[in-house]
mmCIF file of C-alpha atoms in Angstrom:
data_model
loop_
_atom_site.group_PDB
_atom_site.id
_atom_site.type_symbol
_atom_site.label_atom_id
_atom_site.label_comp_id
_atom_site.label_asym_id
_atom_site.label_seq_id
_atom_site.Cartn_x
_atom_site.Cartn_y
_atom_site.Cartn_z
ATOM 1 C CA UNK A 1 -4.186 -21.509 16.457
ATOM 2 C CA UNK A 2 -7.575 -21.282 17.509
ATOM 3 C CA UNK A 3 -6.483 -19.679 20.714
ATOM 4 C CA UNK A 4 -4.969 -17.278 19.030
ATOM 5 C CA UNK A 5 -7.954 -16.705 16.867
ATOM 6 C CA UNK A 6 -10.180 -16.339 19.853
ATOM 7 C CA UNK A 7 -7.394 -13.680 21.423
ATOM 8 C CA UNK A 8 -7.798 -11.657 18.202
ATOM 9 C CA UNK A 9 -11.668 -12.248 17.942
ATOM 10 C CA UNK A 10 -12.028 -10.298 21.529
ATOM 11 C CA UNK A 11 -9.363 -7.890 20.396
ATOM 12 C CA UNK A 12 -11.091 -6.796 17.891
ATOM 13 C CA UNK A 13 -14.765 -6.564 19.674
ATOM 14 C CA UNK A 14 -12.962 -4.412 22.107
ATOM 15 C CA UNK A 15 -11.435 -1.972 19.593
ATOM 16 C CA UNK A 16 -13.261 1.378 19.255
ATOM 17 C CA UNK A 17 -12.288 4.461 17.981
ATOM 18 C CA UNK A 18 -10.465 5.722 21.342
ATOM 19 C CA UNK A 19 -8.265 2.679 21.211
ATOM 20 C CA UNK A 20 -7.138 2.946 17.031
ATOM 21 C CA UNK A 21 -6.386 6.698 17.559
ATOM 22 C CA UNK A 22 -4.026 5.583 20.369
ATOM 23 C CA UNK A 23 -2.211 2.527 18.427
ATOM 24 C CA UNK A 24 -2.039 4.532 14.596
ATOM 25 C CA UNK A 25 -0.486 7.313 16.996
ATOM 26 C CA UNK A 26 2.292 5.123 18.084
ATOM 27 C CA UNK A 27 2.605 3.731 14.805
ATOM 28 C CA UNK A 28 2.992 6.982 13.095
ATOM 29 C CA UNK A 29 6.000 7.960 15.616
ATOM 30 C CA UNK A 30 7.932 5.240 15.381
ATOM 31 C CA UNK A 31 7.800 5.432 11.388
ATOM 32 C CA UNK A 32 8.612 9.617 11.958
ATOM 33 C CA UNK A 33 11.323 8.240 14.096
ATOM 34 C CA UNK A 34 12.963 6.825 11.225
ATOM 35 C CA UNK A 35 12.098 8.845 8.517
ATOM 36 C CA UNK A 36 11.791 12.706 9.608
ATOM 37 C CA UNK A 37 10.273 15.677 7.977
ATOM 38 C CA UNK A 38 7.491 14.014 6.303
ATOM 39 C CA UNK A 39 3.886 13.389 8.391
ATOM 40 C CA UNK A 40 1.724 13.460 6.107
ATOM 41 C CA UNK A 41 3.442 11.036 4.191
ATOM 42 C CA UNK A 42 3.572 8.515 7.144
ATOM 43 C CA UNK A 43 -0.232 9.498 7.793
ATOM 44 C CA UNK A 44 -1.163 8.361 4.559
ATOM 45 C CA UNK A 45 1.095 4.988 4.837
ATOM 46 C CA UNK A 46 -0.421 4.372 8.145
ATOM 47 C CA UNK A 47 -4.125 4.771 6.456
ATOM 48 C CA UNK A 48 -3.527 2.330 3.881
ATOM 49 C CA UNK A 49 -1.928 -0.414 6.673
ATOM 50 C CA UNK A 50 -5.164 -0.022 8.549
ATOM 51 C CA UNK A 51 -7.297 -0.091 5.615
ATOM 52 C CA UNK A 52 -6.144 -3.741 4.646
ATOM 53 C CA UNK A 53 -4.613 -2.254 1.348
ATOM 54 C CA UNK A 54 -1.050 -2.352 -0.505
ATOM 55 C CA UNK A 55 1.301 0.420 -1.048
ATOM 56 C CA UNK A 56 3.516 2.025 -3.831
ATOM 57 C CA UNK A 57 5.772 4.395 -2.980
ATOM 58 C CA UNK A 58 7.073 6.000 -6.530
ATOM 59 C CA UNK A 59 10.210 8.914 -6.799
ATOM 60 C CA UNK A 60 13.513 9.423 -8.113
ATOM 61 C CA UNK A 61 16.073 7.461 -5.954
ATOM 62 C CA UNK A 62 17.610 8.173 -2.294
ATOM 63 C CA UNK A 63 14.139 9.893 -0.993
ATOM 64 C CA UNK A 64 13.673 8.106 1.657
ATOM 65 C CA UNK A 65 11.540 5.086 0.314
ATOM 66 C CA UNK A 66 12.748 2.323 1.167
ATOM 67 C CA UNK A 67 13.687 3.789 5.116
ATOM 68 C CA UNK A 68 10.118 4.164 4.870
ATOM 69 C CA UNK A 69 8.741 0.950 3.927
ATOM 70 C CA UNK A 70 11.712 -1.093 6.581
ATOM 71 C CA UNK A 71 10.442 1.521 9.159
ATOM 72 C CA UNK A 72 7.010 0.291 8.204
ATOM 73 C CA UNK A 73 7.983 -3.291 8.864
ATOM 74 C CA UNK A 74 9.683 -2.672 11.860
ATOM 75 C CA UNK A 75 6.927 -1.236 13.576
ATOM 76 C CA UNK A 76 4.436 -4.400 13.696
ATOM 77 C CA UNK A 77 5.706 -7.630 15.249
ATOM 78 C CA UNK A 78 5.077 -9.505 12.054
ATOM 79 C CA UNK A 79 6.674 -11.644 9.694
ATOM 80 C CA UNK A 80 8.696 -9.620 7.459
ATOM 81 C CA UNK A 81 10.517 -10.579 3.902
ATOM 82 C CA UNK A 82 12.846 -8.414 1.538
ATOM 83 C CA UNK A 83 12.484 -8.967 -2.029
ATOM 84 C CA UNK A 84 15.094 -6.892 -4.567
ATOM 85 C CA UNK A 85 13.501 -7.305 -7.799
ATOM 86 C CA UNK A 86 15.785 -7.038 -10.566
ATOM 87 C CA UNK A 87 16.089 -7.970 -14.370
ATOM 88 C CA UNK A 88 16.689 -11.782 -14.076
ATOM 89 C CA UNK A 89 14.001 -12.430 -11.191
ATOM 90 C CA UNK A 90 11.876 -14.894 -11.579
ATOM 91 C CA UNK A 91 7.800 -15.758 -10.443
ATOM 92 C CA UNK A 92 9.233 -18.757 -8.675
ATOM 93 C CA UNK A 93 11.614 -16.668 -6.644
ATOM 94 C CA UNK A 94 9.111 -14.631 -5.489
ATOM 95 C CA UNK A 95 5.972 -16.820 -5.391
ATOM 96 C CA UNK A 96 8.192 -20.613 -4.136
ATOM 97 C CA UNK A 97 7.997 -23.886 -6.064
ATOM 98 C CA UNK A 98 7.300 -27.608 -5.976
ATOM 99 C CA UNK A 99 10.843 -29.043 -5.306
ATOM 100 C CA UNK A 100 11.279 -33.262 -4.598
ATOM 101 C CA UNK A 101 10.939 -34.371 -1.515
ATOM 102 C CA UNK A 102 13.858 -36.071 0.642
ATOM 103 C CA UNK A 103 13.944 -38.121 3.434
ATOM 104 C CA UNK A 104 16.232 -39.819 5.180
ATOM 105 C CA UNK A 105 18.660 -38.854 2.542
ATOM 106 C CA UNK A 106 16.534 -40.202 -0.303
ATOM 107 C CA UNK A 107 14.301 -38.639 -2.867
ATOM 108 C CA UNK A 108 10.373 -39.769 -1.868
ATOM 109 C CA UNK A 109 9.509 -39.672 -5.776
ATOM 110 C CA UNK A 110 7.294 -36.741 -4.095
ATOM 111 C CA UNK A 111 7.009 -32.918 -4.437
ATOM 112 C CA UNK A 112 6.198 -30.503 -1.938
ATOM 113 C CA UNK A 113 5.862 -27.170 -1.905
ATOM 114 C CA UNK A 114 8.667 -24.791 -1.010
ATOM 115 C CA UNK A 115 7.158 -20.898 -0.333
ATOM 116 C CA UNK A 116 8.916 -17.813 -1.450
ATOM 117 C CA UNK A 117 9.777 -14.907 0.569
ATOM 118 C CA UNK A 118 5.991 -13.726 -0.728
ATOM 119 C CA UNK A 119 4.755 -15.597 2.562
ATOM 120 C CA UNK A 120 5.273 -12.869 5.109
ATOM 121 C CA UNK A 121 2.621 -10.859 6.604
ATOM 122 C CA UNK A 122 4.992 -7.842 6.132
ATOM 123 C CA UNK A 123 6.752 -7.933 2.125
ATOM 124 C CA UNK A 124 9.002 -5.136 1.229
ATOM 125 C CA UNK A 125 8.816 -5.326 -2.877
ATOM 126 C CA UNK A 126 12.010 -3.045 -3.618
ATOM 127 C CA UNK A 127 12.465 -1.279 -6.898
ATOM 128 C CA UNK A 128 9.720 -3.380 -8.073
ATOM 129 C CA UNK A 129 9.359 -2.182 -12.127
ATOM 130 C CA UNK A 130 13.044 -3.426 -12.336
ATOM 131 C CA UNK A 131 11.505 -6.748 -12.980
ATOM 132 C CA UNK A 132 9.846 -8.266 -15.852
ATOM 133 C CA UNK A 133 6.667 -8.518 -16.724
ATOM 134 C CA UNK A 134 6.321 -11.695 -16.422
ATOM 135 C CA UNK A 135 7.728 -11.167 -13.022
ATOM 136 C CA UNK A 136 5.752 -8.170 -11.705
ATOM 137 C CA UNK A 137 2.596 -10.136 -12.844
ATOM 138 C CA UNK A 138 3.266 -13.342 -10.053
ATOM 139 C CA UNK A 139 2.029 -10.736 -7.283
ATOM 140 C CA UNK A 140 -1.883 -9.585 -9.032
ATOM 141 C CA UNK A 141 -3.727 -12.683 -7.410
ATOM 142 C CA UNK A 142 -1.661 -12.257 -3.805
ATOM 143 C CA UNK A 143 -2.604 -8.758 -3.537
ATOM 144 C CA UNK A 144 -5.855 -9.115 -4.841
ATOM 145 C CA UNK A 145 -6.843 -12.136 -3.221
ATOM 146 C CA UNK A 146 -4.550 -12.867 -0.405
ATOM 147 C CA UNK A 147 -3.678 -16.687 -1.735
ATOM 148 C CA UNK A 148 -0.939 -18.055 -4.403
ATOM 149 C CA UNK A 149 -2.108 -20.750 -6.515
ATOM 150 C CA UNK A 150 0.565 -22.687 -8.259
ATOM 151 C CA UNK A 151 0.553 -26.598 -9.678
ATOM 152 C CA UNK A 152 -2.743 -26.496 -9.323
ATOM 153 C CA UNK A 153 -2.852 -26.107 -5.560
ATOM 154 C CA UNK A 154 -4.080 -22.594 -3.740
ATOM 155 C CA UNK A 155 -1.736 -21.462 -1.173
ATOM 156 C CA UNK A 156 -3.500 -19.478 1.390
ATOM 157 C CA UNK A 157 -0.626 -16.387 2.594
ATOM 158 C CA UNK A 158 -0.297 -14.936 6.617
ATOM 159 C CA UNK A 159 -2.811 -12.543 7.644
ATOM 160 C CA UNK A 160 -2.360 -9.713 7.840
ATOM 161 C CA UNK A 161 -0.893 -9.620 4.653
ATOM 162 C CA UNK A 162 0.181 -6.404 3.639
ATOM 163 C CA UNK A 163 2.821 -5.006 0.621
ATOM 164 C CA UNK A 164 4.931 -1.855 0.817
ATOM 165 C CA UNK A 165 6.735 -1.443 -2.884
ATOM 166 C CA UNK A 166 8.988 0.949 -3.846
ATOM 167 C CA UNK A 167 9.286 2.028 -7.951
ATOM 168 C CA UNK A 168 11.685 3.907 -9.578
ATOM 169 C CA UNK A 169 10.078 6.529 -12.311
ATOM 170 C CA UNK A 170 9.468 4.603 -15.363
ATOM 171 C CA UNK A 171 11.481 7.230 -17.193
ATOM 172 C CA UNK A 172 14.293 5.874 -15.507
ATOM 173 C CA UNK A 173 17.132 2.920 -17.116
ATOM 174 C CA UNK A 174 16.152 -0.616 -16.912
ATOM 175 C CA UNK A 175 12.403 0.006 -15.601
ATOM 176 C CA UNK A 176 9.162 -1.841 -16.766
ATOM 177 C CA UNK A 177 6.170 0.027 -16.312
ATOM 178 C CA UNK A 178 3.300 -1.671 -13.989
ATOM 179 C CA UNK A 179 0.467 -2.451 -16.003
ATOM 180 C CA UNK A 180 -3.108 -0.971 -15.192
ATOM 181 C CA UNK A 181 -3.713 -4.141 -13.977
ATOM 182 C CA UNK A 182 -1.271 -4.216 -11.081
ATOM 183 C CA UNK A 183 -1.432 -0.338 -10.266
ATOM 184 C CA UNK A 184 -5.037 -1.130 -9.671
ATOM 185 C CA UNK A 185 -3.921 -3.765 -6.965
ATOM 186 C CA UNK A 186 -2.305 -0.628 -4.625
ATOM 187 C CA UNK A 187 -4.948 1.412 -2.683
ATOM 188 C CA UNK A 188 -2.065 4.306 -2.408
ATOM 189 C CA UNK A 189 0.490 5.703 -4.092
ATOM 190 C CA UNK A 190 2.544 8.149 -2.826
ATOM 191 C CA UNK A 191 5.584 10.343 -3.318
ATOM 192 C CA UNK A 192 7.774 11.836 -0.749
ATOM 193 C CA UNK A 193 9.348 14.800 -2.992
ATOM 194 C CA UNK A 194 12.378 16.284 -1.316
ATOM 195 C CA UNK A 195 12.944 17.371 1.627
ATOM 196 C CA UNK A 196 12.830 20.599 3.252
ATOM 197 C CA UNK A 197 16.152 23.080 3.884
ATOM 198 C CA UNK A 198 16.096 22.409 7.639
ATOM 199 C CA UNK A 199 15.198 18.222 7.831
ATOM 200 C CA UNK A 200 18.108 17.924 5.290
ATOM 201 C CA UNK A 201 20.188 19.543 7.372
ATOM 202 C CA UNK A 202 18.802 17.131 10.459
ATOM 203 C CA UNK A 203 19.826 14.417 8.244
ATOM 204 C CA UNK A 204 22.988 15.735 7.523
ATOM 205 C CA UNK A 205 23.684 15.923 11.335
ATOM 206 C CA UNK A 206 22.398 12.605 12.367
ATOM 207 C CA UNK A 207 21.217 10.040 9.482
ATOM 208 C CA UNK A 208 18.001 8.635 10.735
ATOM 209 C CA UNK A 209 18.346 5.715 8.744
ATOM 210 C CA UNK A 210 21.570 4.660 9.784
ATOM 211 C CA UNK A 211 20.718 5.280 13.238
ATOM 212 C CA UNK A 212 17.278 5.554 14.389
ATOM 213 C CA UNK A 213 16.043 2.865 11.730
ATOM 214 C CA UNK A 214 17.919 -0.334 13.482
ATOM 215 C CA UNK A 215 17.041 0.651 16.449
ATOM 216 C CA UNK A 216 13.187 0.513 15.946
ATOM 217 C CA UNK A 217 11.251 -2.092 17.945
ATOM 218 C CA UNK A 218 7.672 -2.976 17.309
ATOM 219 C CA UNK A 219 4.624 -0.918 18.860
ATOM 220 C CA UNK A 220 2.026 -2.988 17.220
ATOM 221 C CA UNK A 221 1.014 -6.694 17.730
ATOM 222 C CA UNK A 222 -1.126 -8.882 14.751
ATOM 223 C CA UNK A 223 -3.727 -8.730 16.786
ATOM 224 C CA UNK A 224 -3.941 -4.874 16.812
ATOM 225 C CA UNK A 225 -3.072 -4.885 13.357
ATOM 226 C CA UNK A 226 -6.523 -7.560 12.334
ATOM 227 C CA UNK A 227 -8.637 -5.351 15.167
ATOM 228 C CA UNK A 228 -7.881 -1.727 14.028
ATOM 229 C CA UNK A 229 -8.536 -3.425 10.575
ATOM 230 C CA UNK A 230 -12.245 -4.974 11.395
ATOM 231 C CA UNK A 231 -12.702 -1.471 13.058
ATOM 232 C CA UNK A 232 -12.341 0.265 9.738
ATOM 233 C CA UNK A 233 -15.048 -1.590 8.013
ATOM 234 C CA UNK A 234 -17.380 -0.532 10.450
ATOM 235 C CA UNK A 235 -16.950 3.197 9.773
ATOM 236 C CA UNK A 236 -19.980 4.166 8.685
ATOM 237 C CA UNK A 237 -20.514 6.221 5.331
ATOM 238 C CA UNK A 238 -23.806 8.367 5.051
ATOM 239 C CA UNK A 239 -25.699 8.349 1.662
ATOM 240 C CA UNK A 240 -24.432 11.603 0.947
ATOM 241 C CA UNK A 241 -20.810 10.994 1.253
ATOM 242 C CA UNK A 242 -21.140 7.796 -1.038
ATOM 243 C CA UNK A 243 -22.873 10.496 -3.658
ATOM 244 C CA UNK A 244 -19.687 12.502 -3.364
ATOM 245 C CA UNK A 245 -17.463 9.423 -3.946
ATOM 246 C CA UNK A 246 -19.449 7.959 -6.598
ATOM 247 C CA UNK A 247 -19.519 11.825 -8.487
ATOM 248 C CA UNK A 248 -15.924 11.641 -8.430
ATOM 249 C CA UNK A 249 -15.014 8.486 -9.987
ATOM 250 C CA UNK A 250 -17.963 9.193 -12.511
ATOM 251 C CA UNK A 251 -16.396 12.387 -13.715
ATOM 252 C CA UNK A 252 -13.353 10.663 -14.305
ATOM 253 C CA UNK A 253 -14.795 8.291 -16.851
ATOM 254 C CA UNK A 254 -16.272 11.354 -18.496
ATOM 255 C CA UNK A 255 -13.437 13.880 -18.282
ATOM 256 C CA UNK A 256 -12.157 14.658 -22.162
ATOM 257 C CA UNK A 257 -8.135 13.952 -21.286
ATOM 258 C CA UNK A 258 -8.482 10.453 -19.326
ATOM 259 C CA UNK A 259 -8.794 7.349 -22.004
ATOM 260 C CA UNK A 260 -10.293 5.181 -18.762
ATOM 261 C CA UNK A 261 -11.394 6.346 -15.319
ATOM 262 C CA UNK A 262 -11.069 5.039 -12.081
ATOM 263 C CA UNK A 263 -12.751 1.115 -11.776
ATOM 264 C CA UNK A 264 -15.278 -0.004 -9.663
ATOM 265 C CA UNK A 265 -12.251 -1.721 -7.467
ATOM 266 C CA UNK A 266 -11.249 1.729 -7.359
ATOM 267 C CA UNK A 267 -14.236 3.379 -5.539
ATOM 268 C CA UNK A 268 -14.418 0.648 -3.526
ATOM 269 C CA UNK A 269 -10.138 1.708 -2.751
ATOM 270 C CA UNK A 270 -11.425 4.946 -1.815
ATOM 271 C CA UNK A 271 -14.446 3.896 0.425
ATOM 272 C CA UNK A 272 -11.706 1.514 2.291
ATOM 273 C CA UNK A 273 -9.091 4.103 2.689
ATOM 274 C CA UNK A 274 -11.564 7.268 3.849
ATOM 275 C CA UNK A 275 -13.062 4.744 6.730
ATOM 276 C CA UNK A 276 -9.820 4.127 7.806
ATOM 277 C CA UNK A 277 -9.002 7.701 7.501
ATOM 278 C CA UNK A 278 -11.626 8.665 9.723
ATOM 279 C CA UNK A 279 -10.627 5.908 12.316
ATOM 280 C CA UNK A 280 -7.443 7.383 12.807
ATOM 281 C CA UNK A 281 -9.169 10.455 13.434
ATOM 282 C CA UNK A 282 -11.031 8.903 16.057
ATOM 283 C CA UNK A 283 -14.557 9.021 14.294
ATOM 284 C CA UNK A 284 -16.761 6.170 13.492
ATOM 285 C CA UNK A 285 -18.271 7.519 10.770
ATOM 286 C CA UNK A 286 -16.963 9.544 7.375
ATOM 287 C CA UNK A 287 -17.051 12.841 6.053
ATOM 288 C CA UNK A 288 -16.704 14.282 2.611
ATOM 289 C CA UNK A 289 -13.024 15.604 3.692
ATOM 290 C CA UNK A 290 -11.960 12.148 4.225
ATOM 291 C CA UNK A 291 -12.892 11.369 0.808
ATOM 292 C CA UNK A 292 -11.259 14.482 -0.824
ATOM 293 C CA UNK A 293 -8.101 14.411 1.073
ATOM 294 C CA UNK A 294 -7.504 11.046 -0.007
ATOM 295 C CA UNK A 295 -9.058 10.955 -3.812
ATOM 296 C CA UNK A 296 -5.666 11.997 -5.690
ATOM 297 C CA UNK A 297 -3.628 9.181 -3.553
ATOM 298 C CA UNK A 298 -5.995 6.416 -4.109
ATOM 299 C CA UNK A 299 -7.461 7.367 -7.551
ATOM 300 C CA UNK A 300 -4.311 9.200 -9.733
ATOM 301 C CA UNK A 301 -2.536 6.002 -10.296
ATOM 302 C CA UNK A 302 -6.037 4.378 -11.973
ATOM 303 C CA UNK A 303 -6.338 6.552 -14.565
ATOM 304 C CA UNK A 304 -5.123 6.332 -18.107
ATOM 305 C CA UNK A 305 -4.473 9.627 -19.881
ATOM 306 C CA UNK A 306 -5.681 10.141 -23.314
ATOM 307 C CA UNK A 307 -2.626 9.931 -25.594
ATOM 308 C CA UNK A 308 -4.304 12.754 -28.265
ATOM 309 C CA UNK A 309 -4.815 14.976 -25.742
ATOM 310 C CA UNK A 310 -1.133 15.093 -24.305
ATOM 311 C CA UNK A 311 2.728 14.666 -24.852
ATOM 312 C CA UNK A 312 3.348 13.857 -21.823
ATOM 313 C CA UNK A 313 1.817 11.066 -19.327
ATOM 314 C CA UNK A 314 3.806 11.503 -15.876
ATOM 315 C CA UNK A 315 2.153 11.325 -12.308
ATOM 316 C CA UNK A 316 2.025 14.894 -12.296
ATOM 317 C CA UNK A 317 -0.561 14.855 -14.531
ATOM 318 C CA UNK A 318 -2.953 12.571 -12.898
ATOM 319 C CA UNK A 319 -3.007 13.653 -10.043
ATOM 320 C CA UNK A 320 -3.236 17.480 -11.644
ATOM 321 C CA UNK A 321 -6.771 15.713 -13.431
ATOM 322 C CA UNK A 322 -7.886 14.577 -10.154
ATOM 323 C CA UNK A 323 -7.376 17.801 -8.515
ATOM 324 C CA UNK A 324 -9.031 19.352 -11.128
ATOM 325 C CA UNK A 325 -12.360 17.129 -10.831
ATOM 326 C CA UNK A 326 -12.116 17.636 -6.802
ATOM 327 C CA UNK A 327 -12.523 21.607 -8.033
ATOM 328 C CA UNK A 328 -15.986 20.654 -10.214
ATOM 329 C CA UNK A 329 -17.656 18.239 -7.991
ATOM 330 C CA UNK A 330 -19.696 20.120 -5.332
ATOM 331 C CA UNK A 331 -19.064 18.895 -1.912
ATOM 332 C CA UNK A 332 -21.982 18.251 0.165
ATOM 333 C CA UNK A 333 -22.501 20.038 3.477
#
């Protein structure tokens, strides 16, 4: 282990900006590989890998989301775990329990800890507000805090760790919402919307994801992964660009229609995700553009509409807010 540690230590003193343009490249065509027609899409799902953030991918069903999130998995050679959430899941199928210990055939009067499928550095969380609650709740300190606790004991889980879920609209049968509090956990949330006339047709002719999906191998180690990671944070942000961020998330604590704005947590989402933005651009520092580009993926999904001030509370609408603040806060030149 510590060799390993060392290999990644030097990895990542050698990464610049040169070398993470050249691995998010190959990680963004092997994902396009599998699921055609939509780059920006894989752009932004790239972005929030290298940022160290969590993903939710939210639309109506056969889209593409879940050929998205295996193609995802496929790409890094990392460990990688399935979980279908449904009705009757439970936090101990997900998170692992204390179960006796045996050996030699006999029971040690002992427990030890068994861990979930949540102990992968890769976790595909499928049709995640099918769960309950109770359920959907196990995951807030693991994404927040990389670590499980459970019996009293902290669990530390694989680095990288990184979760790709997919949701179902919550208008839809047998959905739970996710609270504010586990939105907030996701640094993106994105929707792939249908596709175009002529990529249907592609599909039509040869189905990506029964094809080109199995056959993807990994372009990216763990160690790139970690490096292109401590990379990001050193993307610097000038004073003015940190203005325009802050503006933004200010307005939408004061705008008339939201009941709460975007959380500290949140900023801090959008800092994370424009550095790695500009990474995979090749720069080592930000610009305002990073930060708009990215403000209705990282910030529409924190927002709570007021309920007097609408009948209706969909995505469409936050993200229609937080293109409407983009409009009134100047950007600086």
């Amino acid at each position: 282990m510590a060799a390993q540690d060392e290999r990644v230590g030097a990895r990542v003193e050698a990464m610049d900006p040169a070398a993470a343009v050249e691995c998010a490249a190959r990680f963004r065509a092997n994902v396009e590989r599998a699921l055609r027609g939509k780059p920006e899409v894989v752009r932004r799902a790239v972005e929030t890998f290298v940022s160290g953030g969590h993903l939710l991918i939210e639309d109506v069903p056969g889209v593409g989301k879940t050929t998205l999130a295996r193609a995802l998995a496929r790409s890094v050679e990392a460990s990688f775990r399935r979980i279908q959430f449904t009705s009757d899941l439970l936090p101990s199928d997900v998170l692992g329990a204390s179960v006796p210990e045996i050996v030699a055939g006999r029971a040690t009067g002992q427990f030890v800890f068994q861990p979930g499928p949540l102990f992968a550095q890769v976790v595909l969380a499928d049709e995640i507000n099918r769960a309950s609650p109770k359920t959907q709740s196990a995951l807030l300190e693991a994404m927040s805090e990389g670590r499980v606790t459970l019996d009293g004991r902290t669990h530390r889980l694989p680095e990288p760790f990184f979760v790709v879920a997919t949701q179902n609209p919550a208008e839809h049968h047998g959905t739970s919402p996710l609270p504010e509090s586990q939105l907030d956990r996701f640094r993106m949330r994105l929707r792939l919307g249908y596709p175009e006339p002529a990529d249907e047709a592609a599909l039509l002719r040869d189905d990506p994801a029964l094809h080109a999906l199995p056959e993807l191998v990994p372009v990216l180690q763990v160690e790139d992964v970690l490096a292109m990671r401590e990379a990001s944070e050193r993307v610097k942000l000038d004073d003015a660009v940190i203005a325009y961020l802050l503006a933004i998330v200010a307005e939408t604590r004061q705008h008339d229609a939201v009941h709460l704005g975007v959380s500290p947590r949140g900023a801090l989402s959008l800092r994370r995700a424009a550095q790695a933005r500009a990474l995979v651009d090749g720069r080592d520092f930000c610009i305002p553009e990073d930060v708009r580009e990215l403000a209705v993926d990282v910030l529409a999904h924190r927002i709570v509409i007021d309920p007097r001030g609408t009948a209706h509370r969909g995505v469409e609408e936050s993200e229609w807010l937080i293109r409407e603040i983009l409009e009134q806060v100047p950007v600086p030149l």
